[in-house]
Amino acid sequence: MRSKNSYLHFFFIVVFSFLCKTTHAITIDFDDLDPNDLDGYELRNEYASLGVIFEAGYLITTASGNAVTGPSVYFTFTGELPTYVSFISNNPDGLKNSATAKGPNGYEELIITEGWYRGTFPDDDRNTPYIPNQRIVFHSEFGISSIGVSSQTTPFVDYLIFHNTKGVVSEPSLAVLFILGLSGIFFKNRKLFYKK
């Protein structure tokens, strides 16, 4: 009887593994890097194994940990392209940062953070109160291949999160749940019926 239960448990594990697809987000906070280990603090392929390569960006240590900065920050994704990318954007001067994402099928999206433009008057309509730690979020069903962040001074990028949401099933259909419930009741009753 024990071997039948083992096969039954194995069957349910296999069924649930196909029904419950999940996605795993990759989070990079840059705190795992030591600025002293990098040549000129420049980032390149330190996160290539996670699927991201920095083509422009320098590691900087702030009060809250490490971040990436530069005159501009530019990174590309390798392998399976993420469909969701987010990160925290800051500017030490309170200026606006511009973030541009590009991907297949002509995808291009521009997000401009809150802040002000250097060389403008305070009453300029384009200026807005600066908000620290602004989260930038990009979505593209075809994938995101690269992101560039720039500013009139120095943008900071931190807490990069990305994942691929293609093929993710948020919840199983009602019919599948009904069949699983009936099969569970059937096997439970069968076990009680044959119990000695």
PDB file of C-alpha atoms in Angstrom, residues 54-189:
ATOM      1  CA  PHE A  54      26.834  47.169 -17.892  1.00  0.00           C
ATOM      2  CA  GLU A  55      28.297  49.116 -20.783  1.00  0.00           C
ATOM      3  CA  ALA A  56      28.425  52.434 -18.925  1.00  0.00           C
ATOM      4  CA  GLY A  57      28.304  52.821 -15.179  1.00  0.00           C
ATOM      5  CA  TYR A  58      30.512  53.216 -12.144  1.00  0.00           C
ATOM      6  CA  LEU A  59      30.084  51.784  -8.675  1.00  0.00           C
ATOM      7  CA  ILE A  60      29.707  54.345  -5.907  1.00  0.00           C
ATOM      8  CA  THR A  61      29.269  53.855  -2.173  1.00  0.00           C
ATOM      9  CA  THR A  62      26.470  55.898  -0.599  1.00  0.00           C
ATOM     10  CA  ALA A  63      25.071  56.111   2.921  1.00  0.00           C
ATOM     11  CA  SER A  64      22.541  53.387   2.051  1.00  0.00           C
ATOM     12  CA  GLY A  65      25.027  51.061   0.305  1.00  0.00           C
ATOM     13  CA  ASN A  66      26.411  50.739  -3.197  1.00  0.00           C
ATOM     14  CA  ALA A  67      24.756  52.184  -6.295  1.00  0.00           C
ATOM     15  CA  VAL A  68      25.675  52.693  -9.954  1.00  0.00           C
ATOM     16  CA  THR A  69      26.378  56.165 -11.300  1.00  0.00           C
ATOM     17  CA  GLY A  70      28.102  57.910 -14.172  1.00  0.00           C
ATOM     18  CA  PRO A  71      27.545  60.661 -16.616  1.00  0.00           C
ATOM     19  CA  SER A  72      25.073  58.058 -17.860  1.00  0.00           C
ATOM     20  CA  VAL A  73      24.241  54.468 -16.922  1.00  0.00           C
ATOM     21  CA  TYR A  74      23.638  51.949 -19.712  1.00  0.00           C
ATOM     22  CA  PHE A  75      23.055  48.206 -19.433  1.00  0.00           C
ATOM     23  CA  THR A  76      21.882  45.393 -21.698  1.00  0.00           C
ATOM     24  CA  PHE A  77      20.206  42.067 -21.012  1.00  0.00           C
ATOM     25  CA  THR A  78      21.469  38.752 -22.352  1.00  0.00           C
ATOM     26  CA  GLY A  79      19.769  35.409 -22.832  1.00  0.00           C
ATOM     27  CA  GLU A  80      16.002  35.388 -22.405  1.00  0.00           C
ATOM     28  CA  LEU A  81      14.952  39.038 -22.309  1.00  0.00           C
ATOM     29  CA  PRO A  82      13.014  40.232 -19.262  1.00  0.00           C
ATOM     30  CA  THR A  83       9.499  41.553 -19.769  1.00  0.00           C
ATOM     31  CA  TYR A  84       9.570  43.485 -16.476  1.00  0.00           C
ATOM     32  CA  VAL A  85      12.388  45.745 -15.264  1.00  0.00           C
ATOM     33  CA  SER A  86      12.387  48.157 -12.342  1.00  0.00           C
ATOM     34  CA  PHE A  87      15.003  50.107 -10.418  1.00  0.00           C
ATOM     35  CA  ILE A  88      15.398  53.015  -8.000  1.00  0.00           C
ATOM     36  CA  SER A  89      16.553  56.285  -9.535  1.00  0.00           C
ATOM     37  CA  ASN A  90      18.122  59.177  -7.621  1.00  0.00           C
ATOM     38  CA  ASN A  91      19.904  62.406  -8.438  1.00  0.00           C
ATOM     39  CA  PRO A  92      22.085  64.090  -5.785  1.00  0.00           C
ATOM     40  CA  ASP A  93      21.335  67.520  -7.280  1.00  0.00           C
ATOM     41  CA  GLY A  94      17.550  67.066  -7.370  1.00  0.00           C
ATOM     42  CA  LEU A  95      17.489  67.117 -11.171  1.00  0.00           C
ATOM     43  CA  LYS A  96      15.326  65.035 -13.478  1.00  0.00           C
ATOM     44  CA  ASN A  97      16.675  61.687 -14.713  1.00  0.00           C
ATOM     45  CA  SER A  98      15.657  60.279 -18.091  1.00  0.00           C
ATOM     46  CA  ALA A  99      15.362  56.498 -18.441  1.00  0.00           C
ATOM     47  CA  THR A 100      14.929  54.907 -21.868  1.00  0.00           C
ATOM     48  CA  ALA A 101      14.144  51.219 -22.407  1.00  0.00           C
ATOM     49  CA  LYS A 102      14.439  49.510 -25.796  1.00  0.00           C
ATOM     50  CA  GLY A 103      13.474  46.066 -27.013  1.00  0.00           C
ATOM     51  CA  PRO A 104      12.362  43.913 -29.939  1.00  0.00           C
ATOM     52  CA  ASN A 105       9.519  44.893 -32.298  1.00  0.00           C
ATOM     53  CA  GLY A 106      10.376  48.592 -32.065  1.00  0.00           C
ATOM     54  CA  TYR A 107       9.695  48.869 -28.332  1.00  0.00           C
ATOM     55  CA  GLU A 108      11.022  52.115 -26.891  1.00  0.00           C
ATOM     56  CA  GLU A 109       9.771  53.854 -23.764  1.00  0.00           C
ATOM     57  CA  LEU A 110      10.977  57.019 -22.031  1.00  0.00           C
ATOM     58  CA  ILE A 111      10.328  57.825 -18.377  1.00  0.00           C
ATOM     59  CA  ILE A 112      11.397  61.145 -16.849  1.00  0.00           C
ATOM     60  CA  THR A 113      11.592  61.386 -13.067  1.00  0.00           C
ATOM     61  CA  GLU A 114      10.407  64.240 -10.893  1.00  0.00           C
ATOM     62  CA  GLY A 115      12.850  67.104 -10.343  1.00  0.00           C
ATOM     63  CA  TRP A 116      13.991  70.253 -12.044  1.00  0.00           C
ATOM     64  CA  TYR A 117      15.997  71.180 -15.134  1.00  0.00           C
ATOM     65  CA  ARG A 118      19.279  73.000 -14.632  1.00  0.00           C
ATOM     66  CA  GLY A 119      19.276  76.454 -16.204  1.00  0.00           C
ATOM     67  CA  THR A 120      15.537  77.062 -15.778  1.00  0.00           C
ATOM     68  CA  PHE A 121      13.635  79.436 -13.544  1.00  0.00           C
ATOM     69  CA  PRO A 122      11.849  78.039 -10.469  1.00  0.00           C
ATOM     70  CA  ASP A 123       8.429  78.888 -11.946  1.00  0.00           C
ATOM     71  CA  ASP A 124       9.130  76.914 -15.158  1.00  0.00           C
ATOM     72  CA  ASP A 125       6.229  74.508 -15.802  1.00  0.00           C
ATOM     73  CA  ARG A 126       8.621  71.639 -16.536  1.00  0.00           C
ATOM     74  CA  ASN A 127      10.089  71.734 -13.028  1.00  0.00           C
ATOM     75  CA  THR A 128       8.501  69.586 -10.329  1.00  0.00           C
ATOM     76  CA  PRO A 129       9.453  68.930  -6.706  1.00  0.00           C
ATOM     77  CA  TYR A 130      12.233  66.342  -6.525  1.00  0.00           C
ATOM     78  CA  ILE A 131      11.254  62.970  -5.043  1.00  0.00           C
ATOM     79  CA  PRO A 132      14.119  60.781  -3.787  1.00  0.00           C
ATOM     80  CA  ASN A 133      14.168  57.024  -4.475  1.00  0.00           C
ATOM     81  CA  GLN A 134      11.811  57.126  -7.448  1.00  0.00           C
ATOM     82  CA  ARG A 135      11.000  53.645  -8.771  1.00  0.00           C
ATOM     83  CA  ILE A 136      11.193  53.347 -12.542  1.00  0.00           C
ATOM     84  CA  VAL A 137       9.172  50.448 -14.022  1.00  0.00           C
ATOM     85  CA  PHE A 138       9.194  49.153 -17.600  1.00  0.00           C
ATOM     86  CA  HIS A 139       6.929  46.422 -19.072  1.00  0.00           C
ATOM     87  CA  SER A 140       7.130  44.950 -22.565  1.00  0.00           C
ATOM     88  CA  GLU A 141       5.510  41.705 -23.686  1.00  0.00           C
ATOM     89  CA  PHE A 142       8.267  41.198 -26.300  1.00  0.00           C
ATOM     90  CA  GLY A 143      11.125  41.768 -23.851  1.00  0.00           C
ATOM     91  CA  ILE A 144      13.473  44.579 -22.890  1.00  0.00           C
ATOM     92  CA  SER A 145      16.973  44.447 -24.357  1.00  0.00           C
ATOM     93  CA  SER A 146      18.600  47.614 -22.983  1.00  0.00           C
ATOM     94  CA  ILE A 147      18.103  50.533 -20.608  1.00  0.00           C
ATOM     95  CA  GLY A 148      19.898  53.874 -20.508  1.00  0.00           C
ATOM     96  CA  VAL A 149      19.644  56.423 -17.689  1.00  0.00           C
ATOM     97  CA  SER A 150      20.959  59.967 -18.083  1.00  0.00           C
ATOM     98  CA  SER A 151      20.687  63.399 -16.506  1.00  0.00           C
ATOM     99  CA  GLN A 152      22.160  66.882 -16.716  1.00  0.00           C
ATOM    100  CA  THR A 153      24.434  65.838 -13.849  1.00  0.00           C
ATOM    101  CA  THR A 154      24.876  62.411 -12.265  1.00  0.00           C
ATOM    102  CA  PRO A 155      22.056  59.842 -12.070  1.00  0.00           C
ATOM    103  CA  PHE A 156      22.161  57.023  -9.502  1.00  0.00           C
ATOM    104  CA  VAL A 157      20.650  53.577 -10.159  1.00  0.00           C
ATOM    105  CA  ASP A 158      20.042  51.011  -7.408  1.00  0.00           C
ATOM    106  CA  TYR A 159      17.903  47.938  -6.609  1.00  0.00           C
ATOM    107  CA  LEU A 160      17.613  46.626 -10.157  1.00  0.00           C
ATOM    108  CA  ILE A 161      14.853  43.994 -10.431  1.00  0.00           C
ATOM    109  CA  PHE A 162      13.999  42.099 -13.605  1.00  0.00           C
ATOM    110  CA  HIS A 163      12.193  38.949 -14.686  1.00  0.00           C
ATOM    111  CA  ASN A 164      10.358  37.369 -17.570  1.00  0.00           C
ATOM    112  CA  THR A 165       6.603  37.035 -17.146  1.00  0.00           C
ATOM    113  CA  LYS A 166       5.962  35.155 -20.421  1.00  0.00           C
ATOM    114  CA  GLY A 167       4.042  31.942 -19.878  1.00  0.00           C
ATOM    115  CA  VAL A 168       3.346  32.636 -16.229  1.00  0.00           C
ATOM    116  CA  VAL A 169      -0.007  31.277 -15.162  1.00  0.00           C
ATOM    117  CA  SER A 170      -1.426  33.491 -12.459  1.00  0.00           C
ATOM    118  CA  GLU A 171      -4.004  30.929 -11.371  1.00  0.00           C
ATOM    119  CA  PRO A 172      -5.238  27.596 -12.711  1.00  0.00           C
ATOM    120  CA  SER A 173      -8.585  27.398 -14.474  1.00  0.00           C
ATOM    121  CA  LEU A 174     -11.738  26.443 -12.592  1.00  0.00           C
ATOM    122  CA  ALA A 175     -12.038  23.151 -14.506  1.00  0.00           C
ATOM    123  CA  VAL A 176      -8.530  22.085 -13.468  1.00  0.00           C
ATOM    124  CA  LEU A 177      -9.240  22.917  -9.833  1.00  0.00           C
ATOM    125  CA  PHE A 178     -12.528  20.985  -9.988  1.00  0.00           C
ATOM    126  CA  ILE A 179     -10.849  17.890 -11.464  1.00  0.00           C
ATOM    127  CA  LEU A 180      -8.060  18.023  -8.878  1.00  0.00           C
ATOM    128  CA  GLY A 181     -10.603  18.352  -6.077  1.00  0.00           C
ATOM    129  CA  LEU A 182     -12.668  15.404  -7.313  1.00  0.00           C
ATOM    130  CA  SER A 183      -9.580  13.238  -7.751  1.00  0.00           C
ATOM    131  CA  GLY A 184      -8.441  14.116  -4.236  1.00  0.00           C
ATOM    132  CA  ILE A 185     -11.836  13.141  -2.802  1.00  0.00           C
ATOM    133  CA  PHE A 186     -11.876   9.930  -4.851  1.00  0.00           C
ATOM    134  CA  PHE A 187      -8.420   8.840  -3.695  1.00  0.00           C
ATOM    135  CA  LYS A 188      -9.157   9.785  -0.085  1.00  0.00           C
ATOM    136  CA  ASN A 189     -12.393   7.742  -0.090  1.00  0.00           C
TER     137      ASN A 189
END
